[in-house]
Short mmCIF file of C-alpha atoms in Angstrom, two decimals:
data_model
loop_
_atom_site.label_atom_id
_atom_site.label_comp_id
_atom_site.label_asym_id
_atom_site.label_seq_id
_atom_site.Cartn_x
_atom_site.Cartn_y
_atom_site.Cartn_z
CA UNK A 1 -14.61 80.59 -104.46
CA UNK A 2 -15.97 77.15 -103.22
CA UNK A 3 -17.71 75.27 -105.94
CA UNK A 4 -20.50 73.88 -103.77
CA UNK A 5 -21.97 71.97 -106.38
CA UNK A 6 -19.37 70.01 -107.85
CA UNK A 7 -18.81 68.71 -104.14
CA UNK A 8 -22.74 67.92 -103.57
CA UNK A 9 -22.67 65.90 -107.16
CA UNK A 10 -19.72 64.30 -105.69
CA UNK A 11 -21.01 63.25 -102.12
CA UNK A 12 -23.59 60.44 -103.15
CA UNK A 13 -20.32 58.59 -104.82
CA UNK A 14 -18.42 58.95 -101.30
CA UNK A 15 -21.05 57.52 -99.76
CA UNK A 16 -21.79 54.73 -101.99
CA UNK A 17 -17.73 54.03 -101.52
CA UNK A 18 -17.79 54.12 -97.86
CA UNK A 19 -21.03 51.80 -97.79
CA UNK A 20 -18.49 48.97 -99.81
CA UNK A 21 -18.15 45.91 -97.69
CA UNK A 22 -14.56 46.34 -98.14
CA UNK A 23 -14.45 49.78 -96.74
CA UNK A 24 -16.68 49.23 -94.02
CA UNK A 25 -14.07 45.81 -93.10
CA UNK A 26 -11.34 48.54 -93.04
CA UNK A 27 -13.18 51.44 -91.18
CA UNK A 28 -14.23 48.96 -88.63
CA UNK A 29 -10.85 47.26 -87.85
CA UNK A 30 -9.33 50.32 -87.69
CA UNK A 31 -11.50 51.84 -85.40
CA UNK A 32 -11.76 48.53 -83.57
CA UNK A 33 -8.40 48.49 -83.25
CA UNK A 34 -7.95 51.88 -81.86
CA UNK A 35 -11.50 51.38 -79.28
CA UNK A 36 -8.83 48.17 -78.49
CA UNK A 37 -5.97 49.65 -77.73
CA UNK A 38 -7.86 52.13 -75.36
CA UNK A 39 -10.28 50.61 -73.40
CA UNK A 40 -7.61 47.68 -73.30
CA UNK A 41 -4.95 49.82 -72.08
CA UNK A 42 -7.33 50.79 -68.95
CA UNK A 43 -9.11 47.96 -68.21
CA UNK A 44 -5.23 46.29 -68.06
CA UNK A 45 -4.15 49.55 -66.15
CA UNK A 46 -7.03 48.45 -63.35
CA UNK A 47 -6.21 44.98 -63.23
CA UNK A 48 -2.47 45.73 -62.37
CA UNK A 49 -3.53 48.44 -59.74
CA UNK A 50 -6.19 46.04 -58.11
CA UNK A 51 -3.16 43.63 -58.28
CA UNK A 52 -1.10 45.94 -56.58
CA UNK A 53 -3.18 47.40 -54.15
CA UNK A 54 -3.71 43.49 -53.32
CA UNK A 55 -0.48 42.70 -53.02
CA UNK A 56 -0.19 45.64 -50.75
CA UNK A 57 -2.70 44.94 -48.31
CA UNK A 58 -1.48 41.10 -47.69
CA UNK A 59 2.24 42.81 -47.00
CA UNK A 60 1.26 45.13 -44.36
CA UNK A 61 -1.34 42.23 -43.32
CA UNK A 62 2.10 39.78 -42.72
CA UNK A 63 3.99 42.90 -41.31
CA UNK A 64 1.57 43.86 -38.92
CA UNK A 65 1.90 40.17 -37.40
CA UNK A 66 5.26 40.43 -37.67
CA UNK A 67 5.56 43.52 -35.73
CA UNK A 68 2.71 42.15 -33.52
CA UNK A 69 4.93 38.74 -32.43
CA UNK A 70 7.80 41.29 -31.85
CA UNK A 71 6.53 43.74 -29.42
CA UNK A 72 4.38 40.59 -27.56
CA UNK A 73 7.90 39.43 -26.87
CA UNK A 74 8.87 42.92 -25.62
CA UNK A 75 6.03 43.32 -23.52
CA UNK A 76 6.53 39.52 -22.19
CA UNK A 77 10.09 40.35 -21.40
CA UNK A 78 9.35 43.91 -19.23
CA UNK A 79 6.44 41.70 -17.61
CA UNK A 80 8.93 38.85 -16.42
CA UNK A 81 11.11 41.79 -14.97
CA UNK A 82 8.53 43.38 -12.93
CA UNK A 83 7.28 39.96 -11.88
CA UNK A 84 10.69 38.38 -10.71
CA UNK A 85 12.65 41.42 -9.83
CA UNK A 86 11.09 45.12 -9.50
CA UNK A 87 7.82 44.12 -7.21
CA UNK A 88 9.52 42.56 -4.65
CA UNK A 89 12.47 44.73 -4.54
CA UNK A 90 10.53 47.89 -4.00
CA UNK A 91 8.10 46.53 -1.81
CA UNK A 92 11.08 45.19 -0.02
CA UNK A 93 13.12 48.49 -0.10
CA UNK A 94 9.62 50.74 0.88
CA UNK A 95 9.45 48.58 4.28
CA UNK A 96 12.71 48.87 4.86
CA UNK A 97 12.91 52.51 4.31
CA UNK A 98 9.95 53.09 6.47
CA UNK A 99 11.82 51.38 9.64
CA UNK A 100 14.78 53.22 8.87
CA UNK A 101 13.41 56.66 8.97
CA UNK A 102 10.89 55.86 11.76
CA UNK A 103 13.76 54.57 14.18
CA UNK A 104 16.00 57.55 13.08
CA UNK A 105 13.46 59.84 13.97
CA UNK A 106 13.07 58.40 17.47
CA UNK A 107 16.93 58.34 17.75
CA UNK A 108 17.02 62.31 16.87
CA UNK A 109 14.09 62.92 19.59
CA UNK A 110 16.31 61.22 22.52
CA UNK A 111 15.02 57.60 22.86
CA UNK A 112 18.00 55.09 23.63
CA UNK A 113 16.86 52.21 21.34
CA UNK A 114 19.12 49.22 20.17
CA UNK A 115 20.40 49.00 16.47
CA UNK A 116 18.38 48.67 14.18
CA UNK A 117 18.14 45.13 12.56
CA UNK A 118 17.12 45.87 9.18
CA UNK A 119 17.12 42.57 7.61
CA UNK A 120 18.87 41.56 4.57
CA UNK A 121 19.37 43.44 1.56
CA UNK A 122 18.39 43.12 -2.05
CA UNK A 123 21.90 44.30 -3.95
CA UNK A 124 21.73 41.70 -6.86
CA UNK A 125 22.77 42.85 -10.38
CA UNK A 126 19.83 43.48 -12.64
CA UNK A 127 20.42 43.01 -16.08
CA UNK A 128 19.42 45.66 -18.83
CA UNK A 129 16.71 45.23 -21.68
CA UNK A 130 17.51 43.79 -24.83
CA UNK A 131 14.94 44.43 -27.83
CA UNK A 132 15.37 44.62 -31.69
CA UNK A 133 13.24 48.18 -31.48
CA UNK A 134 14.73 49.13 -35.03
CA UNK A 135 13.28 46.32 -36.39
CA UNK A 136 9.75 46.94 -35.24
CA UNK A 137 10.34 50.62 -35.95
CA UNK A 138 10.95 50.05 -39.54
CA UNK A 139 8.10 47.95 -40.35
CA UNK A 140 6.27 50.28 -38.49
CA UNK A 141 7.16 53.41 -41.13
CA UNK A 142 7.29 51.18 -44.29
CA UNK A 143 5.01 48.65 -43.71
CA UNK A 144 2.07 49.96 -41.69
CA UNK A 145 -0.65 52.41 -43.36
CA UNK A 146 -1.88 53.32 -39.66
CA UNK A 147 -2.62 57.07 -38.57
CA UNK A 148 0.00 59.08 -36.72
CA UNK A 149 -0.58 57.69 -32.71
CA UNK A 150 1.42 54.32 -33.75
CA UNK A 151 4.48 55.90 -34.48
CA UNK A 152 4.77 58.25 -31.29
CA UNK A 153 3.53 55.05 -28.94
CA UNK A 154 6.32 53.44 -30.50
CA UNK A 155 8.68 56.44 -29.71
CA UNK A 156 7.80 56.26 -25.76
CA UNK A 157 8.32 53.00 -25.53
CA UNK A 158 11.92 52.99 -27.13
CA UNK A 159 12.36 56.23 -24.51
CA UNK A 160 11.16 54.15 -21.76
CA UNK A 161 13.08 51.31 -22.29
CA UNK A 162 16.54 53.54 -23.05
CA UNK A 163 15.57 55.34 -19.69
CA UNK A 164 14.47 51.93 -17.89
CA UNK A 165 18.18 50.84 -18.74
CA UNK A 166 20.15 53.82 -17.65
CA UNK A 167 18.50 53.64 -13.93
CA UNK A 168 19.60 49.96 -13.92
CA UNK A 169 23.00 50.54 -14.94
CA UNK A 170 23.78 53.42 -12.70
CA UNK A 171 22.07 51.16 -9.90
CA UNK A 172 24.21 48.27 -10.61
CA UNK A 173 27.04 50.95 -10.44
CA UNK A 174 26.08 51.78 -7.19
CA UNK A 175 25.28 48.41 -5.83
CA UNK A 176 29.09 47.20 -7.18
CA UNK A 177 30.90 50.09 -5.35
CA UNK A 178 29.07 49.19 -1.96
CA UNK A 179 30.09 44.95 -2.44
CA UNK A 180 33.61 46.48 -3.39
CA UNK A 181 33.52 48.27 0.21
CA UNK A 182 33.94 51.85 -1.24
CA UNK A 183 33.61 54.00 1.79
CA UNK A 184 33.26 53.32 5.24
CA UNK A 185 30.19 50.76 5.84
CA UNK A 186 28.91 52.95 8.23
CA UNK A 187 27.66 55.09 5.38
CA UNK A 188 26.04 52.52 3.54
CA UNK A 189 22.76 52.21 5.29
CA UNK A 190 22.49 56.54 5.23
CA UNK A 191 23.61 55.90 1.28
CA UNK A 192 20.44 53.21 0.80
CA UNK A 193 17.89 54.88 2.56
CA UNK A 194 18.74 58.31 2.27
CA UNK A 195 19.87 58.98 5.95
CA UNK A 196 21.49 62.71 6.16
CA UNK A 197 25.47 62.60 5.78
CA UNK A 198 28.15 63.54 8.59
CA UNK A 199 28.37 66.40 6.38
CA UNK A 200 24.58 67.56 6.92
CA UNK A 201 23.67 66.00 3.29
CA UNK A 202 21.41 63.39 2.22
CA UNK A 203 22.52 61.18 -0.78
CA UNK A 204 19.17 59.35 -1.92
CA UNK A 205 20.49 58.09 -5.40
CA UNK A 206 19.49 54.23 -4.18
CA UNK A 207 16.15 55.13 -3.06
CA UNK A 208 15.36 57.05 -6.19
CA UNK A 209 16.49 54.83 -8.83
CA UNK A 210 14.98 51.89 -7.14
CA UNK A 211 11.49 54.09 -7.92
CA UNK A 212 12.59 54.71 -10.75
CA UNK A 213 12.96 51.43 -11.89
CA UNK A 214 10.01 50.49 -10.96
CA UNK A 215 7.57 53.22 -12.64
CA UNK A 216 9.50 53.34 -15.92
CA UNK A 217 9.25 49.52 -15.69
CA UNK A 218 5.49 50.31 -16.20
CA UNK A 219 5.88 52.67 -18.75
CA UNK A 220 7.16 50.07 -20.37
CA UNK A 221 4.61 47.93 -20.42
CA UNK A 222 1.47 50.43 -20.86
CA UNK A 223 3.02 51.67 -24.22
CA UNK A 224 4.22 48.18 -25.34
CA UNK A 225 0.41 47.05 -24.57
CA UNK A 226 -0.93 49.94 -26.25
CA UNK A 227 0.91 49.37 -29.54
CA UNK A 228 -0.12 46.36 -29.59
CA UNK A 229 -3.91 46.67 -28.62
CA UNK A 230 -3.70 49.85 -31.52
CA UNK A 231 -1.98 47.88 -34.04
CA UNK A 232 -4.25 44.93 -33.94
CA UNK A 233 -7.44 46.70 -34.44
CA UNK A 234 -5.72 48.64 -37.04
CA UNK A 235 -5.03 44.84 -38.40
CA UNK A 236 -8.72 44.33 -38.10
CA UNK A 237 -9.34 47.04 -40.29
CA UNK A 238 -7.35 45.90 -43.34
CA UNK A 239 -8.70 42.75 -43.09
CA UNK A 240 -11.91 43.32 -43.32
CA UNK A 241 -11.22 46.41 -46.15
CA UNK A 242 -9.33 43.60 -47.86
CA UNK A 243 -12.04 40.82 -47.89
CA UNK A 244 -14.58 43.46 -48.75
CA UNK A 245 -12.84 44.36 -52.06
CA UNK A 246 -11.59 41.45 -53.44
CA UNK A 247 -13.92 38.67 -51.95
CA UNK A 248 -11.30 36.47 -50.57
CA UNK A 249 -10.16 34.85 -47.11
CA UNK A 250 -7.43 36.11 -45.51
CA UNK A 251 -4.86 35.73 -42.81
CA UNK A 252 -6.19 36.25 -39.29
CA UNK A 253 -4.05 39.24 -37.01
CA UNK A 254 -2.65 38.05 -34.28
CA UNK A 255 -4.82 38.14 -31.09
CA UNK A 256 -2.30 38.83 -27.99
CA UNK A 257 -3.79 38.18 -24.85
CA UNK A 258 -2.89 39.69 -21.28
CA UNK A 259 -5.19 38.41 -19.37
CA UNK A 260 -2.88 36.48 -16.80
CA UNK A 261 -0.53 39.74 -16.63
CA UNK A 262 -3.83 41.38 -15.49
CA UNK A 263 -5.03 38.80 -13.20
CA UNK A 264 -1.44 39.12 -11.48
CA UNK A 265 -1.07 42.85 -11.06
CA UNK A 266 1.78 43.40 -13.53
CA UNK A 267 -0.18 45.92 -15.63
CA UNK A 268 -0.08 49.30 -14.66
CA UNK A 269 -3.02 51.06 -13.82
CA UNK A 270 -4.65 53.20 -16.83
CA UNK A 271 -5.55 55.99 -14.45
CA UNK A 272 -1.51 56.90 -14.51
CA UNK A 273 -1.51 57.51 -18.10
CA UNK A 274 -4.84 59.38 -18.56
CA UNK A 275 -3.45 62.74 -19.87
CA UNK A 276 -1.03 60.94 -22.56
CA UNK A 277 -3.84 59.34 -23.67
CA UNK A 278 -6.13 62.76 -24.36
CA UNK A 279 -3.12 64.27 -25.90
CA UNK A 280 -4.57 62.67 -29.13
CA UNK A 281 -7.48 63.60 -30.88
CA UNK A 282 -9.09 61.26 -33.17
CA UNK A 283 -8.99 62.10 -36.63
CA UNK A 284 -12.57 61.70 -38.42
CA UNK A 285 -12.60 60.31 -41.98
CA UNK A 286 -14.11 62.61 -44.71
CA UNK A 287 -16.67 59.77 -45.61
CA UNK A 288 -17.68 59.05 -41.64
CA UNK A 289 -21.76 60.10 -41.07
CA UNK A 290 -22.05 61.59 -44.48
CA UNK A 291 -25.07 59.68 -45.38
CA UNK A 292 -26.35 60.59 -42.49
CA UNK A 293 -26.09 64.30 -43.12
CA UNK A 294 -26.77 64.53 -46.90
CA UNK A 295 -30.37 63.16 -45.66
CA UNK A 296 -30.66 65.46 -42.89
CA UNK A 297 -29.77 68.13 -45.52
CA UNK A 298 -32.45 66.74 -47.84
CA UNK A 299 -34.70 66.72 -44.64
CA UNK A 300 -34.34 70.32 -43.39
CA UNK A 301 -34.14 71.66 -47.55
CA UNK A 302 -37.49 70.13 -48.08
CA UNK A 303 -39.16 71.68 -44.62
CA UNK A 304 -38.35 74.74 -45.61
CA UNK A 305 -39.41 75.12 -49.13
CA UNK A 306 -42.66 73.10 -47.61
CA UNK A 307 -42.59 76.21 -45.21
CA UNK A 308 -42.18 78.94 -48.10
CA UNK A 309 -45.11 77.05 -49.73
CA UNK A 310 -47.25 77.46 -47.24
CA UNK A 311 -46.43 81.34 -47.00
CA UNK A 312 -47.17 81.71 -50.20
CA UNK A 313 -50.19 80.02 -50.53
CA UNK A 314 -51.47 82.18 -47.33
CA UNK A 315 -50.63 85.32 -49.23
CA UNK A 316 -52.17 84.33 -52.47
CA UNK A 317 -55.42 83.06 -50.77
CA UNK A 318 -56.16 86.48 -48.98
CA UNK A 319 -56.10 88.34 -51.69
CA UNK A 320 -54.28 92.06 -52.61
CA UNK A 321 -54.68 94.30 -50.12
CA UNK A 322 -56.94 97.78 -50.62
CA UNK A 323 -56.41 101.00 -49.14
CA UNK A 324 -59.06 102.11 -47.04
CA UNK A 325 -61.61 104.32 -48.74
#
């Protein structure tokens, strides 16, 4: 058994030793110290996460310029391509087609007609697209915090380009075995304007890669565009997230402009790439409109128990209900 009462005699003389300056100097650095060491430890944990996070946001603000000068060069360098080389060969190539076919067709219905003078013909070399995609493409996965359209854009437009290449390289192919004078020269102009054969075949590998050059050209350029129209508001976005936290200025993005690629015709129409486009569906953040809807909660919540009120007061003021007599 307890004794009680010893311990009640001897809790006045605790107290009066705990009250001691002395002991209330030791009680109150040691739990000073420990309050310290706490707090202390996160209020220093928060400081080197705000650091971070800082530090953070100015990297991907740097990379995303970075990335930004890189694919303006790209897009630049498919723009100077179209300009000096792919317009006027396929308009070129389209007109002369169109003769070609027209006077064989009047040839194959019995007209006597002289030969055809078909003008000269655009056989230069073209040369193949150099970019540092891998580059890009890793600042892009590391770097960037964006949503999940940057990465496929980016994807296309290495496909494009890789596909843009191969059609120039098998054209050049082509072009070189014609200047070499493989084959008889007589089957050059049924070879570049996809005349039938003597065997009863038609060999249209000219014609088509010279389209082919020409709409992956502009493939090209729509997704190199869109990256970089995407990427820059994305840009935007961290900016302004990064001056609203920690109160600072910044480093501006990048503003491209293709405004004299417009004004020229070099960009390809957006009509052309409509369904790519609705192939994405835009992710809503979790905190969009949700002020908006707790008060339209509140709103409705309060009508009705306004409504129930009224009920019940209706009820209550007309009284119980007797059976007839």
């Amino acid at each position: 058994m307890i004794d009680w009462s010893s311990l009640v005699a001897w809790w006045p003389k605790v107290v009066e030793f705990l009250n001691q300056e002395f002991m209330k100097a030791v009680l109150g650095s040691i739990f000073g110290a420990w309050g310290g060491a706490k707090y202390g430890a996160k209020a220093a944990q928060r400081i080197a996460d705000k650091k971070a996070d800082r530090e953070q946001m100015l990297t991907e603000l740097r990379s995303i310029n970075g990335a930004l000068e890189l694919l303006f060069g790209m897009a630049n360098t498919c723009f100077n391509l179209k300009q000096q080389h792919v317009i006027a060969q396929k308009q070129q190539y389209d007109e002369q087609r169109a003769r070609v076919h027209q006077h064989h067709r009047r040839l194959q219905a019995g007209e006597r007609l002289p030969p055809l003078d078909i003008g000269l013909l655009d056989l230069s070399q073209l040369d193949v697209l150099r970019f540092r995609t891998e580059k890009v493409e890793q600042i892009l996965i590391e770097k960037v915090s964006s949503n999940g359209r940057t990465l496929p854009m980016f994807g296309m437009f290495m496909q494009s380009v890789e596909a843009l290449n191969q059609l120039i390289r098998q054209r050049n192919e082509l072009v070189q075995g014609l200047l070499n004078g493989q084959g008889h020269q007589d089957n050059n102009v049924p070879l570049l304007f996809g005349l039938p054969l003597q065997e009863a075949r038609i060999d249209d590998r000219y014609g088509n890669y010279v389209e082919g050059i020409s709409r992956t050209t502009d493939d090209c350029i729509f997704f190199a565009v869109a990256i970089t129209k995407h990427l820059k508001d994305h840009g935007a976005r961290v900016r302004d997230q990064y001056v609203r936290r920690f109160g600072e200025n910044v480093m501006k993005i990048n503003q491209l402009v293709f405004d004299q690629a417009t004004k020229s015709g070099l960009m390809p129409p957006e009509e052309n790439y409509a369904s790519w486009r609705n192939s994405f569906i835009r992710l809503v953040p979790r905190t969009e409109g949700r002020r908006f809807a707790k008060g339209w909660y509140a709103i409705r919540k309060l009508g009705r128990m306004l409504k129930v009120a009224w009920r019940n007061r209706a009820v209550t003021s007309s009284g119980p209900s007797l059976p007839p007599p």
